Structures are given as structure tokens and as C-alpha cells.
mmCIF file of C-alpha atoms in Angstrom:
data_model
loop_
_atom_site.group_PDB
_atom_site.id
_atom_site.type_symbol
_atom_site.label_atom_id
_atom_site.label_comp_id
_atom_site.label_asym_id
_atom_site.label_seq_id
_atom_site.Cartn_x
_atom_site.Cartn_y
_atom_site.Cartn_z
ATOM 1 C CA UNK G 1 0.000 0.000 0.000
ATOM 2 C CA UNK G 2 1.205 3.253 -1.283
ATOM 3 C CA UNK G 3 1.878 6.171 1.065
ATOM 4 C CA UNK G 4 -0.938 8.227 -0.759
ATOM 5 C CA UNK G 5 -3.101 5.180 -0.016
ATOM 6 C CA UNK G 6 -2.049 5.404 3.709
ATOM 7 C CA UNK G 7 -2.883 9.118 4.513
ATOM 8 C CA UNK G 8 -6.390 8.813 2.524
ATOM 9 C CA UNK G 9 -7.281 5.802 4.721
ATOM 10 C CA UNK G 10 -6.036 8.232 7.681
ATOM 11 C CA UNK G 11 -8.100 10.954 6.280
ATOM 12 C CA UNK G 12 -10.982 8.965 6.194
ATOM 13 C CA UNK G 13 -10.524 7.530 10.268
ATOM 14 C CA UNK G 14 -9.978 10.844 11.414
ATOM 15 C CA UNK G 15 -12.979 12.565 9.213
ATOM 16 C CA UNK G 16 -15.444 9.764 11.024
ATOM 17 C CA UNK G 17 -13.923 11.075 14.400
ATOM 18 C CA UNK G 18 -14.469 14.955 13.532
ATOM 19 C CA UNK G 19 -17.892 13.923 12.724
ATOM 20 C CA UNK G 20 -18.741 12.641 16.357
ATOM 21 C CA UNK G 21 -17.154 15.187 18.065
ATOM 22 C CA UNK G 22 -19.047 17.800 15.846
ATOM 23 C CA UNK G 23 -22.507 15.707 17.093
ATOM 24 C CA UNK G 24 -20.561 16.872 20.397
ATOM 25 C CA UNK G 25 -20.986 20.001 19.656
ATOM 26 C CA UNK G 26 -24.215 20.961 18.059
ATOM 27 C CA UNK G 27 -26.750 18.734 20.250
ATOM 28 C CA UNK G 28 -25.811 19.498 23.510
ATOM 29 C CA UNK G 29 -25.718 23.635 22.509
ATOM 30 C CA UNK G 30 -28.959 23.574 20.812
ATOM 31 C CA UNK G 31 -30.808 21.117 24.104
ATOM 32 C CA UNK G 32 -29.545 24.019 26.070
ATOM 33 C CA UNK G 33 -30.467 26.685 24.309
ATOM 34 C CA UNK G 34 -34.478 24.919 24.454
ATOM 35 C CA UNK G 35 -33.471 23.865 28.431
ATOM 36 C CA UNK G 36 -32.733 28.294 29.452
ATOM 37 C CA UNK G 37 -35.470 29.688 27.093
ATOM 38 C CA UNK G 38 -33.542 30.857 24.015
ATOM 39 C CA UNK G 39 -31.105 32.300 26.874
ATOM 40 C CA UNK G 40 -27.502 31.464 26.250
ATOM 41 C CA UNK G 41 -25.464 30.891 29.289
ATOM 42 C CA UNK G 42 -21.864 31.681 28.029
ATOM 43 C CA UNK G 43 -20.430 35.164 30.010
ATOM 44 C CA UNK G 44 -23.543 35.532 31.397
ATOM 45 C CA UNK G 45 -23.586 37.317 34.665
ATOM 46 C CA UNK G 46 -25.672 38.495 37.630
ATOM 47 C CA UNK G 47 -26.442 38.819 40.534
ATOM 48 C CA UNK G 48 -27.698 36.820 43.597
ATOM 49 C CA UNK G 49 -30.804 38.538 45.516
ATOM 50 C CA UNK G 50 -30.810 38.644 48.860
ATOM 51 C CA UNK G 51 -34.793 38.545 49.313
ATOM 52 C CA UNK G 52 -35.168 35.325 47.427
ATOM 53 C CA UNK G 53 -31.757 33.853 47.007
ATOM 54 C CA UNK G 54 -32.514 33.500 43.166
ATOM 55 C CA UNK G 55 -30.349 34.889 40.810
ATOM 56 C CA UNK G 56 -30.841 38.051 38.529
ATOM 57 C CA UNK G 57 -29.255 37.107 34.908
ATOM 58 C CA UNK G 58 -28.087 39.874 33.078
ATOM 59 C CA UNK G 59 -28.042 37.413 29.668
ATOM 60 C CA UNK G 60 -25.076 37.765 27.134
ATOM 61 C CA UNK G 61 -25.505 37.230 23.724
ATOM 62 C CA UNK G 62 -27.458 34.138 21.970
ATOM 63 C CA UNK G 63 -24.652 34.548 19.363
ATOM 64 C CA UNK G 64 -21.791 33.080 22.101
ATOM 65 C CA UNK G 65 -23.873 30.014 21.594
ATOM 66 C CA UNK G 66 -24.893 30.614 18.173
ATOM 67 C CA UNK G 67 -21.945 30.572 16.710
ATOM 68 C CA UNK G 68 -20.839 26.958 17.952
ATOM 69 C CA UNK G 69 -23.787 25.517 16.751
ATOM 70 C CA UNK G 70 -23.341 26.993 13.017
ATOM 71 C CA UNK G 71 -19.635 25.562 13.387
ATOM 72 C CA UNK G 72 -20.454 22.417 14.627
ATOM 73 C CA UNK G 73 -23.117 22.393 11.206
ATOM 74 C CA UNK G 74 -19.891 22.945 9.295
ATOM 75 C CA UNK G 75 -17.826 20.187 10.448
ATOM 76 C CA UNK G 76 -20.165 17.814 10.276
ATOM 77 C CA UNK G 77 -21.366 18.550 6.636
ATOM 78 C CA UNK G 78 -17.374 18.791 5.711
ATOM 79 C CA UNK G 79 -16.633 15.600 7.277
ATOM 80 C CA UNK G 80 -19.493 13.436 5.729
ATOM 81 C CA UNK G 81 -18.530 15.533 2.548
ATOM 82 C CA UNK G 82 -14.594 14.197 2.693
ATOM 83 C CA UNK G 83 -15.510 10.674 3.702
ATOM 84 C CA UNK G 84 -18.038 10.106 0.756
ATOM 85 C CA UNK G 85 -14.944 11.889 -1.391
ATOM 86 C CA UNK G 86 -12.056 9.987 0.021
ATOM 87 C CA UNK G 87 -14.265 7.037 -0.202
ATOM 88 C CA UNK G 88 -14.507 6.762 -3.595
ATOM 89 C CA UNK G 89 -11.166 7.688 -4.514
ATOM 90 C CA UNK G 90 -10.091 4.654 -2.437
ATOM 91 C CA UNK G 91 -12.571 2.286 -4.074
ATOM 92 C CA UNK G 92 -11.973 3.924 -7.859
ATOM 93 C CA UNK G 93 -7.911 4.462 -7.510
ATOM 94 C CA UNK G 94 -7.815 7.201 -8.604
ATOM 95 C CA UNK G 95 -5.336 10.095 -7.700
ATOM 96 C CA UNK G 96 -6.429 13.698 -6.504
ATOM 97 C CA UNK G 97 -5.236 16.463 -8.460
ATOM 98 C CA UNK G 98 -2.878 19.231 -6.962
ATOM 99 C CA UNK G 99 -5.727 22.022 -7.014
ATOM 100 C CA UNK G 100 -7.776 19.260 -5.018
ATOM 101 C CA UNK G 101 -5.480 18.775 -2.574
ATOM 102 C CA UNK G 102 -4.685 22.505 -2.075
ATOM 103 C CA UNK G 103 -8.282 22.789 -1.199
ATOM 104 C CA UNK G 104 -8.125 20.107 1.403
ATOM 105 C CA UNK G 105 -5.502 21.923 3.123
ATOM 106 C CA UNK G 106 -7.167 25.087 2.404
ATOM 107 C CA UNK G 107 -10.317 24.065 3.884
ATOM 108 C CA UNK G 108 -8.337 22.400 7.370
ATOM 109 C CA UNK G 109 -6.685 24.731 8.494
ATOM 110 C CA UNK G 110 -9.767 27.042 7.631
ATOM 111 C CA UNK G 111 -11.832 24.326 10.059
ATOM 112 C CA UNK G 112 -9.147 24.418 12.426
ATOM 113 C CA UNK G 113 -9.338 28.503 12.907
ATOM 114 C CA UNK G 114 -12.700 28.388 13.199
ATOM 115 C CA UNK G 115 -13.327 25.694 15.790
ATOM 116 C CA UNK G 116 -10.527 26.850 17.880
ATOM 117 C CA UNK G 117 -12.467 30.355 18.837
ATOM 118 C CA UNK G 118 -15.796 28.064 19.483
ATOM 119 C CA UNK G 119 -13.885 25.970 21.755
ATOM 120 C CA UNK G 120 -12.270 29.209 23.558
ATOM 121 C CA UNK G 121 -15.472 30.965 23.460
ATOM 122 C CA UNK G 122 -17.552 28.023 25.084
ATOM 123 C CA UNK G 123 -14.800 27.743 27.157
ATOM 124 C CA UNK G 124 -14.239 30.980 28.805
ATOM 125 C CA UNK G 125 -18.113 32.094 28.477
ATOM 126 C CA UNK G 126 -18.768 29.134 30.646
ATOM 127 C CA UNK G 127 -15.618 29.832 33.367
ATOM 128 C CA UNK G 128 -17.605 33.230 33.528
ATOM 129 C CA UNK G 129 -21.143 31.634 34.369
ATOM 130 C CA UNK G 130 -19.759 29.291 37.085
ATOM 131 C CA UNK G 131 -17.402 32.381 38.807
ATOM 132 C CA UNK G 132 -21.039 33.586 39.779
ATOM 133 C CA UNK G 133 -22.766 30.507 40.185
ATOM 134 C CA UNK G 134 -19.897 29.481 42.776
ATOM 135 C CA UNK G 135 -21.194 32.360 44.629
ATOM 136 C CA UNK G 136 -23.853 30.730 46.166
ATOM 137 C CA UNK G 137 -23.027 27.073 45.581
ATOM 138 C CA UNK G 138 -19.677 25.243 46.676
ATOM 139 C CA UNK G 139 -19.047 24.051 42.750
ATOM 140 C CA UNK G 140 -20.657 24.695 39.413
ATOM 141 C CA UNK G 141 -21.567 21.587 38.871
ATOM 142 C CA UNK G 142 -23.353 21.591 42.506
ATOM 143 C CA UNK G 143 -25.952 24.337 40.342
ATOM 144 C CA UNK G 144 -26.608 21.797 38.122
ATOM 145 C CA UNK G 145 -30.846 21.010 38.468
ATOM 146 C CA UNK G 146 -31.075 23.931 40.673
ATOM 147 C CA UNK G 147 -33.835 26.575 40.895
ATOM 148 C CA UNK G 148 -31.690 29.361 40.428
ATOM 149 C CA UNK G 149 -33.865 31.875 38.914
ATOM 150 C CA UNK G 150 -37.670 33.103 38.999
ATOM 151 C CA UNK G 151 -39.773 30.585 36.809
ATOM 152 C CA UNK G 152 -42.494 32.441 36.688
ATOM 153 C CA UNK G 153 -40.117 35.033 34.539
ATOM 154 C CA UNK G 154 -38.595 32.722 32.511
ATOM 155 C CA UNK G 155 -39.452 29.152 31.667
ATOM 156 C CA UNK G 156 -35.219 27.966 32.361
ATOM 157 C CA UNK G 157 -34.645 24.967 33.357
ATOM 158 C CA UNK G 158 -31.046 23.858 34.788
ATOM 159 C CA UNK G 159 -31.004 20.342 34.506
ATOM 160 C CA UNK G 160 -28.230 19.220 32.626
ATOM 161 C CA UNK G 161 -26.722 22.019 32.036
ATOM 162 C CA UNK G 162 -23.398 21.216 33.472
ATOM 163 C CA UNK G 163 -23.157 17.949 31.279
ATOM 164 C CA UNK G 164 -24.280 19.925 28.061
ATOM 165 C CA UNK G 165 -21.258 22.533 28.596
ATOM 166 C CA UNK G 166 -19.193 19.843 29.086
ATOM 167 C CA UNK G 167 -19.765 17.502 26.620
ATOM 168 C CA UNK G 168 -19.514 20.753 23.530
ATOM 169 C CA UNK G 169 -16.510 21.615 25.067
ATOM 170 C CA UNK G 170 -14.882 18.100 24.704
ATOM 171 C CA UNK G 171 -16.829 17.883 21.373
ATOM 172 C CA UNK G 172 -14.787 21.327 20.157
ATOM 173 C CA UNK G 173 -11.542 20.834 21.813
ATOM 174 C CA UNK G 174 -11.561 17.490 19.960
ATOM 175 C CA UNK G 175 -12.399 18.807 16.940
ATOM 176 C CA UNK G 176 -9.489 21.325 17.411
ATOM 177 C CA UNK G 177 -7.385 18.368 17.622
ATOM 178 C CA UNK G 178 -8.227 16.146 15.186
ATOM 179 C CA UNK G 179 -8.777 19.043 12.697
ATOM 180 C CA UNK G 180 -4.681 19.495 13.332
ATOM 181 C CA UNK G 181 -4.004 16.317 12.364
ATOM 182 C CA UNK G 182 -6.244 16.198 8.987
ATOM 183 C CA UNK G 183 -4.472 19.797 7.945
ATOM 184 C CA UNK G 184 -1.235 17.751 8.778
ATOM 185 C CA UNK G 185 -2.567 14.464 6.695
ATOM 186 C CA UNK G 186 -3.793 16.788 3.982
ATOM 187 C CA UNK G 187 -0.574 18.907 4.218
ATOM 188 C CA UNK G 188 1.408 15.242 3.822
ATOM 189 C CA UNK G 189 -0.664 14.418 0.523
ATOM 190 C CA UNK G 190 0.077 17.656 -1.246
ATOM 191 C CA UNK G 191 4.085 17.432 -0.511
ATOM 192 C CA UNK G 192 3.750 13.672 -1.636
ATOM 193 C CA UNK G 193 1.829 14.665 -4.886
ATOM 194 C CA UNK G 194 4.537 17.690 -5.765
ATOM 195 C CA UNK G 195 7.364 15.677 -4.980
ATOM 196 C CA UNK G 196 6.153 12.510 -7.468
ATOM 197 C CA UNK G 197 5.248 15.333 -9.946
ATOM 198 C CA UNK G 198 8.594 16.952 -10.340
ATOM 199 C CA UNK G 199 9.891 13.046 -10.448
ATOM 200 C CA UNK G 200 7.817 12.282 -13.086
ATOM 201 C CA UNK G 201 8.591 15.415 -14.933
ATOM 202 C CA UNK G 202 12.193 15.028 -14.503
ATOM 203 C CA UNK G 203 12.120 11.095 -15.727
ATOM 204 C CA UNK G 204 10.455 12.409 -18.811
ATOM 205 C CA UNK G 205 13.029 15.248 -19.484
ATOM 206 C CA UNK G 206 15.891 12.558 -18.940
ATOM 207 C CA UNK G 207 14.328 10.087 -20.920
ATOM 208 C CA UNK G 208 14.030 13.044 -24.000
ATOM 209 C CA UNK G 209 17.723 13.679 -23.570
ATOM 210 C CA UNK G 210 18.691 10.479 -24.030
ATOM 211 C CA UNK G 211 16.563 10.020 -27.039
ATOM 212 C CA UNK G 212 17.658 12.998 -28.656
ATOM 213 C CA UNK G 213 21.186 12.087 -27.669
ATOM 214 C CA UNK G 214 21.186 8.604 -29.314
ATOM 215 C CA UNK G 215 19.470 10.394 -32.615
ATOM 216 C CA UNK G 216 22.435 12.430 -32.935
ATOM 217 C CA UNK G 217 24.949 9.560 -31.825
ATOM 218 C CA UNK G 218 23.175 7.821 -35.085
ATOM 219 C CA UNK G 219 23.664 11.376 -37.064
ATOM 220 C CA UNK G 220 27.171 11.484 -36.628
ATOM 221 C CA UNK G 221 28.215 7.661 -37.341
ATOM 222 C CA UNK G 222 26.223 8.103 -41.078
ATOM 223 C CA UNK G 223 28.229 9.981 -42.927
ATOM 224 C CA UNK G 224 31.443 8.072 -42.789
ATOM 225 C CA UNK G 225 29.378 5.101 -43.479
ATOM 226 C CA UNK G 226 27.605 6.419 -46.397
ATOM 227 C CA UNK G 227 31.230 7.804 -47.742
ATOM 228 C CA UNK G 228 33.023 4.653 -47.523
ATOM 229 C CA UNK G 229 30.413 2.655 -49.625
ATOM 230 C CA UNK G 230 30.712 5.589 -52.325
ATOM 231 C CA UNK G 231 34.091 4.978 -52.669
ATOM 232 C CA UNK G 232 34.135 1.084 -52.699
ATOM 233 C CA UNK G 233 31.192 1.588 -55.755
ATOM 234 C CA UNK G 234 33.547 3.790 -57.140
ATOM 235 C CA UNK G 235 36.522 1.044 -57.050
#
């Protein structure tokens, strides 16, 4: 098995892996975003009333959770994309042309921009939430299930909420990961491809000069040999 061979089978592992951990992503940001209400807990702060001990949100942004979501969409389309592509390149031998494989590594380390600022985002936005919900509880995770704010305001319910963050941050900081590796894969694939290219065009240029060198060789020796026999007819 060729090396080319090799890195699409790789490819094709690690595109099945980016496509779970993008499932990582996407479900458990959208079931919270339906769990708080359309409220998006990432750098949201507050405060904790004294009256009622519940806490007053001041909500951030839907977009801090928006935005993982549509990236999450992204990876998993692209991966599904690449495996039915790398598939059938496999199964039809065929090779990928340079352009192709530009995009690949185009697209990666694209991918691999993108999902690093979801996983930072979802990161930090939640560190934010749980500095205030540590407030009143003795860990974040404690708040987990917890009636923290006024129901009869908003419909939020925290059940879960502490897996969900968890499980899209795993899901992105995977991605991350495994997103380096296909840009290195894909990077790999184009070196392979230019280095064979220049081989092949350099086999062909010797094998021209050698042609063209034994058609002169064969030049040069006919002369003399077409003299002499003029001069034996002449004898």
C-alpha cells in the first residue's frame, strides 16, 4: 500500500472522528439553548438577591452560543462531505489532483481557525457563568438542576446544564485536535503529490535527452558510413 493510499485511509478515520465530536458540539448547545429559554449561558452574569436567594441574569448574547452551533453544522457537513470523497477515490484508484489537494488543506486549516475560537469561546463564556454561580453554591456543577432563577419570569430549566457545557466543550476541543491532524494528513498528501510530480517530470526530461542524444549519436556515425560505400562503388 502506497503512502498516498495510507494518509487517505487516515483521512478517512480521522474525518469519522471529527464527525462525532461535531454531534458533540451541536446537540448538547442547541438542548440548552431549548433547556434556558432561548437564553444562552456563556459570560452571562448576575447577581444573587438577597430577598429570594434566586439569581438576577443579566443574559449575554445568543450569538456566544450561536456561533458553535453553526460551526459544529460545518464540520459535520465537511466531514461526511470528505468521507463520501475519500471514499470513492479509495474504491476507484484514482489520484487527486494538486488544485484538489490545495483545497483540502485550504479548507483544514480554515476548520481548524474556526473551531478553535468556538472551543475558547464556550470555554471561557462558561468559566464566567460558574465564577457567579460558585457564589452561592460550593461548585458549578453543585448548580446543576437547581432553581436558580424566577420561573415564573422565565421558563429555564437547569437540569443538565453542566453535562451539556461539558460535553460541547470536549466535542470542540476534539475537533481542534483532530482538525490538526487532517491539515497535517492533507498537508502530507500535497508534498507527496509535488514531490512525485517533479519526479515524473524530470524522468520524462531525462528520458528526452537520451533520445535525442542517441538520434544524434546515429547522425554522426552516417556519414562516414555512407562515404566509404561511395568509394568502394567507385573502385
Amino acid at each position: 500500500m502506497g503512502l498516498t493510499n495510507v494518509l487517505t485511509l487516515s483521512q478517512i478515520a480521522g474525518h469519522v472522528i471529527a464527525f462525532i465530536l461535531s454531534i458533540c458540539i451541536t446537540i448538547p448547545m442547541i438542548v440548552h439553548l431549548r433547556q434556558f429559554d432561548g437564553h444562552c449561558l456563556l459570560f452571562t452574569t448576575g447577581q444573587w438577591q438577597e430577598d429570594d436567594g434566586l439569581f438576577k441574569a443579566s443574559w449575554a448574547s445568543k450569538a456566544y452560543c450561536n456561533f458553535p452551533i453553526v460551526i459544529g453544522f460545518i464540520l459535520c457537513i465537511t466531514s461526511l462531505t470528505q468521507i463520501y470523497r475519500l471514499s470513492l477515490i479509495i474504491r476507484n484508484e484514482v489520484e487527486s489532483s494538486f488544485f484538489g489537494l490545495f483545497m483540502d488543506v485550504f479548507i483544514a486549516i480554515n476548520l481548524c481557525a474556526l473551531v478553535v475560537v468556538a472551543a475558547v469561546m464556550i470555554t471561557l463564556g462558561f468559566i464566567v457563568w460558574c465564577s457567579d454561580m460558585t457564589q452561592r453554591f460550593p461548585s458549578c456543577d453543585t448548580a446543576d438542576g437547581q432553581n436558580i432563577t424566577n420561573t415564573n419570569i422565565t421558563n429555564i430549566n437547569t437540569n443538565g446544564f453542566y453535562i451539556e457545557m461539558g460535553t460541547a466543550q470536549f466535542g470542540a476541543w476534539g475537533s481542534f485536535a483532530t482538525w490538526v491532524g487532517l491539515s497535517m494528513f492533507a498537508l502530507l498528501k500535497l508534498i507527496n503529490n509535488h514531490q512525485v510530480t517533479n519526479m515524473r517530470v524530470s524522468m520524462y526530461l531525462e528520458r528526452q535527452r537520451l533520445v535525442n542524444d542517441g538520434v544524434y549519436s546515429d547522425s554522426l556515425t552516417e556519414p562516414p558510413a555512407a562515404s566509404l560505400m561511395g568509394g568502394q562503388n567507385d573502385e
